[in-house]
Amino acid sequence: MTRALLITNILVFALELRQGVRLDAFVDRFGVVPHRWFVGSLSDVLDWPRLFLTLLTSQFLHGGFLHLASNMLYLWIFADNVEDRLGPARFLLLYLACGAAAAVSQVLAAPTSAIPMVGASGSIAGILGAYLLMFPRARVVTLLPLGFWWETVELPAFLFLGAWFLLQWVQGVTTIGQVAGVGGVAFWAHIGGFVTGMIGIAINFDRTTFSGFD
């Protein structure tokens, strides 16, 4: 399933590249646009089925090569271990649910924004949250800047992912109250996805899921 998600994201990005001058309209249609979720007229209510569909479609769109590559790198590193423990069906359900929860979190954080939100980072953040609970002692190879060079070190997952989440939280807080028309990283989507992944694992799976605590 991890490989299938990787391939699907790449294929959808290729479809984006084929849109040409229609790309903005394509992203606007299939991305999550926060201000559309708040009722202003009857037509807004009638548009809700399509809006709910964007909670899914937005997870497979990306804003550029770097956006896609960074998300797929995290997916490749962390997702296969989670999938091995959950099985492909439960893993996919968790992935999609975290992506949807991530989008809702960003909608609530920036309700007046007209900027389409796209990307798999909310879904992947949920997988990171699940990984933190399931494999807290696993070693994660990390590049650390040391002056004028970089050093490769192995950090326990709870330290690496805990620092990652703290960074998202700090940066998310700094975005509160920003002008809605300004795009950027959807930090609250990362936070919402991560927390949803942790909750999903904690509630629905037995202790054998958490190998790191044996």
Short mmCIF file of C-alpha atoms in Angstrom, two decimals:
data_model
loop_
_atom_site.label_atom_id
_atom_site.label_comp_id
_atom_site.label_asym_id
_atom_site.label_seq_id
_atom_site.Cartn_x
_atom_site.Cartn_y
_atom_site.Cartn_z
CA MET A 1 0.00 0.00 0.00
CA THR A 2 2.89 2.36 0.73
CA ARG A 3 4.24 1.80 -2.79
CA ALA A 4 0.76 2.26 -4.23
CA LEU A 5 0.42 5.63 -2.47
CA LEU A 6 3.85 6.70 -3.71
CA ILE A 7 2.94 5.81 -7.29
CA THR A 8 -0.49 7.44 -7.04
CA ASN A 9 0.97 10.71 -5.77
CA ILE A 10 3.53 10.75 -8.58
CA LEU A 11 0.91 9.98 -11.23
CA VAL A 12 -1.41 12.69 -9.95
CA PHE A 13 1.46 15.17 -10.00
CA ALA A 14 2.14 14.19 -13.61
CA LEU A 15 -1.55 14.90 -14.30
CA GLU A 16 -1.10 18.34 -12.72
CA LEU A 17 1.82 19.06 -15.03
CA ARG A 18 -0.39 18.27 -18.02
CA GLN A 19 -2.94 20.91 -17.04
CA GLY A 20 -0.92 23.81 -18.42
CA VAL A 21 -2.85 27.08 -18.12
CA ARG A 22 -5.71 25.18 -16.46
CA LEU A 23 -3.57 24.20 -13.46
CA ASP A 24 -4.82 26.96 -11.15
CA ALA A 25 -8.43 26.02 -11.84
CA PHE A 26 -7.60 22.32 -11.35
CA VAL A 27 -5.99 22.94 -7.95
CA ASP A 28 -8.82 25.28 -6.93
CA ARG A 29 -11.35 22.58 -7.77
CA PHE A 30 -9.68 19.62 -6.06
CA GLY A 31 -7.84 21.36 -3.23
CA VAL A 32 -9.35 22.33 0.13
CA VAL A 33 -10.27 26.04 0.18
CA PRO A 34 -11.06 26.96 3.82
CA HIS A 35 -13.51 29.85 3.34
CA ARG A 36 -15.84 27.68 1.24
CA TRP A 37 -16.64 25.54 4.28
CA PHE A 38 -18.61 28.29 5.97
CA VAL A 39 -22.22 28.78 4.98
CA GLY A 40 -23.14 32.09 3.38
CA SER A 41 -26.01 30.96 1.17
CA LEU A 42 -28.03 27.94 0.08
CA SER A 43 -25.55 27.30 -2.74
CA ASP A 44 -22.82 26.86 -0.11
CA VAL A 45 -24.83 24.09 1.54
CA LEU A 46 -25.48 22.38 -1.79
CA ASP A 47 -21.75 22.47 -2.54
CA TRP A 48 -20.83 20.49 0.60
CA PRO A 49 -20.72 17.03 -1.09
CA ARG A 50 -17.99 18.31 -3.42
CA LEU A 51 -16.21 19.96 -0.51
CA PHE A 52 -16.11 16.69 1.40
CA LEU A 53 -14.63 15.02 -1.67
CA THR A 54 -11.77 17.56 -1.64
CA LEU A 55 -10.76 16.23 1.80
CA LEU A 56 -9.64 13.17 -0.17
CA THR A 57 -8.51 14.63 -3.49
CA SER A 58 -6.37 17.36 -1.91
CA GLN A 59 -4.17 14.69 -0.29
CA PHE A 60 -2.82 13.66 -3.70
CA LEU A 61 -2.06 17.11 -5.12
CA HIS A 62 1.26 18.92 -4.68
CA GLY A 63 2.53 22.43 -5.27
CA GLY A 64 5.83 21.52 -6.94
CA PHE A 65 8.63 18.99 -7.31
CA LEU A 66 10.21 19.82 -3.94
CA HIS A 67 6.85 19.59 -2.19
CA LEU A 68 6.22 16.18 -3.71
CA ALA A 69 9.77 14.88 -3.14
CA SER A 70 9.91 15.86 0.54
CA ASN A 71 6.52 14.28 1.26
CA MET A 72 7.37 11.07 -0.58
CA LEU A 73 10.69 10.81 1.27
CA TYR A 74 8.93 10.88 4.65
CA LEU A 75 6.31 8.44 3.37
CA TRP A 76 9.01 6.03 2.17
CA ILE A 77 10.99 6.19 5.42
CA PHE A 78 8.20 5.79 7.95
CA ALA A 79 5.09 4.34 6.32
CA ASP A 80 6.22 0.79 5.51
CA ASN A 81 6.85 -0.08 9.17
CA VAL A 82 3.42 1.18 10.17
CA GLU A 83 1.81 -0.71 7.30
CA ASP A 84 3.63 -3.92 8.21
CA ARG A 85 2.10 -3.76 11.69
CA LEU A 86 -1.43 -2.68 10.68
CA GLY A 87 -1.87 -4.40 7.34
CA PRO A 88 -2.64 -2.53 4.10
CA ALA A 89 -6.37 -1.95 4.66
CA ARG A 90 -6.11 -0.46 8.15
CA PHE A 91 -3.02 1.48 7.13
CA LEU A 92 -4.86 3.08 4.19
CA LEU A 93 -7.84 3.94 6.38
CA LEU A 94 -5.55 5.59 8.93
CA TYR A 95 -3.67 7.47 6.20
CA LEU A 96 -6.81 8.90 4.59
CA ALA A 97 -8.48 9.69 7.92
CA CYS A 98 -5.41 11.60 9.09
CA GLY A 99 -5.31 13.53 5.82
CA ALA A 100 -8.97 14.53 6.19
CA ALA A 101 -8.50 15.52 9.83
CA ALA A 102 -5.43 17.54 8.85
CA ALA A 103 -7.42 19.48 6.27
CA VAL A 104 -10.21 20.20 8.76
CA SER A 105 -7.62 21.43 11.28
CA GLN A 106 -6.24 23.90 8.77
CA VAL A 107 -9.75 25.05 7.80
CA LEU A 108 -10.49 25.83 11.44
CA ALA A 109 -7.14 27.58 11.89
CA ALA A 110 -7.55 29.79 8.80
CA PRO A 111 -11.30 29.94 8.10
CA THR A 112 -11.16 32.99 5.82
CA SER A 113 -8.34 31.75 3.59
CA ALA A 114 -9.03 31.53 -0.15
CA ILE A 115 -5.77 29.68 -0.84
CA PRO A 116 -6.28 26.00 -1.89
CA MET A 117 -4.56 23.61 0.50
CA VAL A 118 -2.93 20.60 -1.16
CA GLY A 119 -0.40 17.91 -0.31
CA ALA A 120 0.09 14.60 1.44
CA SER A 121 1.87 16.13 4.43
CA GLY A 122 -1.19 15.97 6.70
CA SER A 123 -1.68 12.28 5.93
CA ILE A 124 2.02 11.59 6.40
CA ALA A 125 2.03 13.57 9.65
CA GLY A 126 -0.60 11.11 10.89
CA ILE A 127 1.69 8.22 9.98
CA LEU A 128 4.50 9.95 11.90
CA GLY A 129 2.23 10.21 14.94
CA ALA A 130 1.40 6.51 14.65
CA TYR A 131 5.10 5.65 14.22
CA LEU A 132 5.97 7.60 17.36
CA LEU A 133 3.68 5.42 19.47
CA MET A 134 4.47 2.17 17.70
CA PHE A 135 8.27 2.43 17.37
CA PRO A 136 9.47 5.07 19.86
CA ARG A 137 12.91 3.47 20.22
CA ALA A 138 13.60 2.93 16.52
CA ARG A 139 16.68 4.75 15.26
CA VAL A 140 16.22 7.46 12.66
CA VAL A 141 19.25 8.51 10.60
CA THR A 142 19.38 12.31 10.71
CA LEU A 143 21.59 15.02 9.20
CA LEU A 144 22.63 17.63 11.79
CA PRO A 145 24.31 20.93 10.86
CA LEU A 146 27.61 21.36 12.75
CA GLY A 147 29.16 24.66 11.77
CA PHE A 148 30.24 24.46 8.14
CA TRP A 149 29.50 20.76 7.68
CA TRP A 150 26.77 18.20 8.28
CA GLU A 151 27.05 15.17 10.51
CA THR A 152 25.00 11.97 10.23
CA VAL A 153 23.62 10.76 13.55
CA GLU A 154 21.04 8.19 14.67
CA LEU A 155 18.33 9.56 16.92
CA PRO A 156 15.55 7.61 18.65
CA ALA A 157 12.22 8.11 16.93
CA PHE A 158 10.60 9.69 19.99
CA LEU A 159 13.28 12.41 20.00
CA PHE A 160 13.28 13.04 16.23
CA LEU A 161 9.49 13.04 15.85
CA GLY A 162 8.93 14.87 19.13
CA ALA A 163 11.21 17.67 17.92
CA TRP A 164 9.45 17.69 14.55
CA PHE A 165 6.04 18.06 16.20
CA LEU A 166 7.27 20.80 18.53
CA LEU A 167 8.61 22.73 15.53
CA GLN A 168 5.23 22.43 13.78
CA TRP A 169 3.47 23.66 16.90
CA VAL A 170 5.72 26.68 17.36
CA GLN A 171 5.48 27.63 13.70
CA GLY A 172 1.73 27.02 13.71
CA VAL A 173 1.23 29.40 16.62
CA THR A 174 3.15 32.11 14.77
CA THR A 175 0.73 31.86 11.82
CA ILE A 176 -2.34 32.66 13.91
CA GLY A 177 -3.85 35.92 12.74
CA GLN A 178 -1.86 36.12 9.53
CA VAL A 179 -3.50 37.57 6.43
CA ALA A 180 -5.73 34.89 4.92
CA GLY A 181 -4.61 35.58 1.37
CA VAL A 182 -1.03 34.60 2.08
CA GLY A 183 -0.06 31.04 1.22
CA GLY A 184 2.60 28.92 2.88
CA VAL A 185 3.07 25.76 4.90
CA ALA A 186 -0.11 24.44 6.51
CA PHE A 187 1.37 23.87 9.95
CA TRP A 188 -2.00 23.24 11.60
CA ALA A 189 -2.67 20.50 9.08
CA HIS A 190 0.55 18.83 10.21
CA ILE A 191 -0.46 19.20 13.84
CA GLY A 192 -3.98 17.88 13.25
CA GLY A 193 -2.76 14.94 11.20
CA PHE A 194 -0.07 14.00 13.73
CA VAL A 195 -2.47 14.07 16.69
CA THR A 196 -5.10 12.12 14.74
CA GLY A 197 -2.54 9.43 13.92
CA MET A 198 -1.64 9.06 17.59
CA ILE A 199 -5.28 8.95 18.68
CA GLY A 200 -6.20 6.46 15.96
CA ILE A 201 -3.46 4.07 17.03
CA ALA A 202 -4.09 4.49 20.75
CA ILE A 203 -7.83 3.85 20.49
CA ASN A 204 -8.18 1.16 17.85
CA PHE A 205 -5.22 -1.18 18.22
CA ASP A 206 -4.16 -3.53 21.01
CA ARG A 207 -0.90 -3.49 22.95
CA THR A 208 0.86 -5.84 20.52
CA THR A 209 0.86 -2.92 18.09
CA PHE A 210 3.25 -1.00 20.32
CA SER A 211 6.46 -2.99 19.98
CA GLY A 212 8.52 -0.14 21.39
CA PHE A 213 6.95 -0.57 24.84
CA ASP A 214 7.49 -4.33 25.21
#
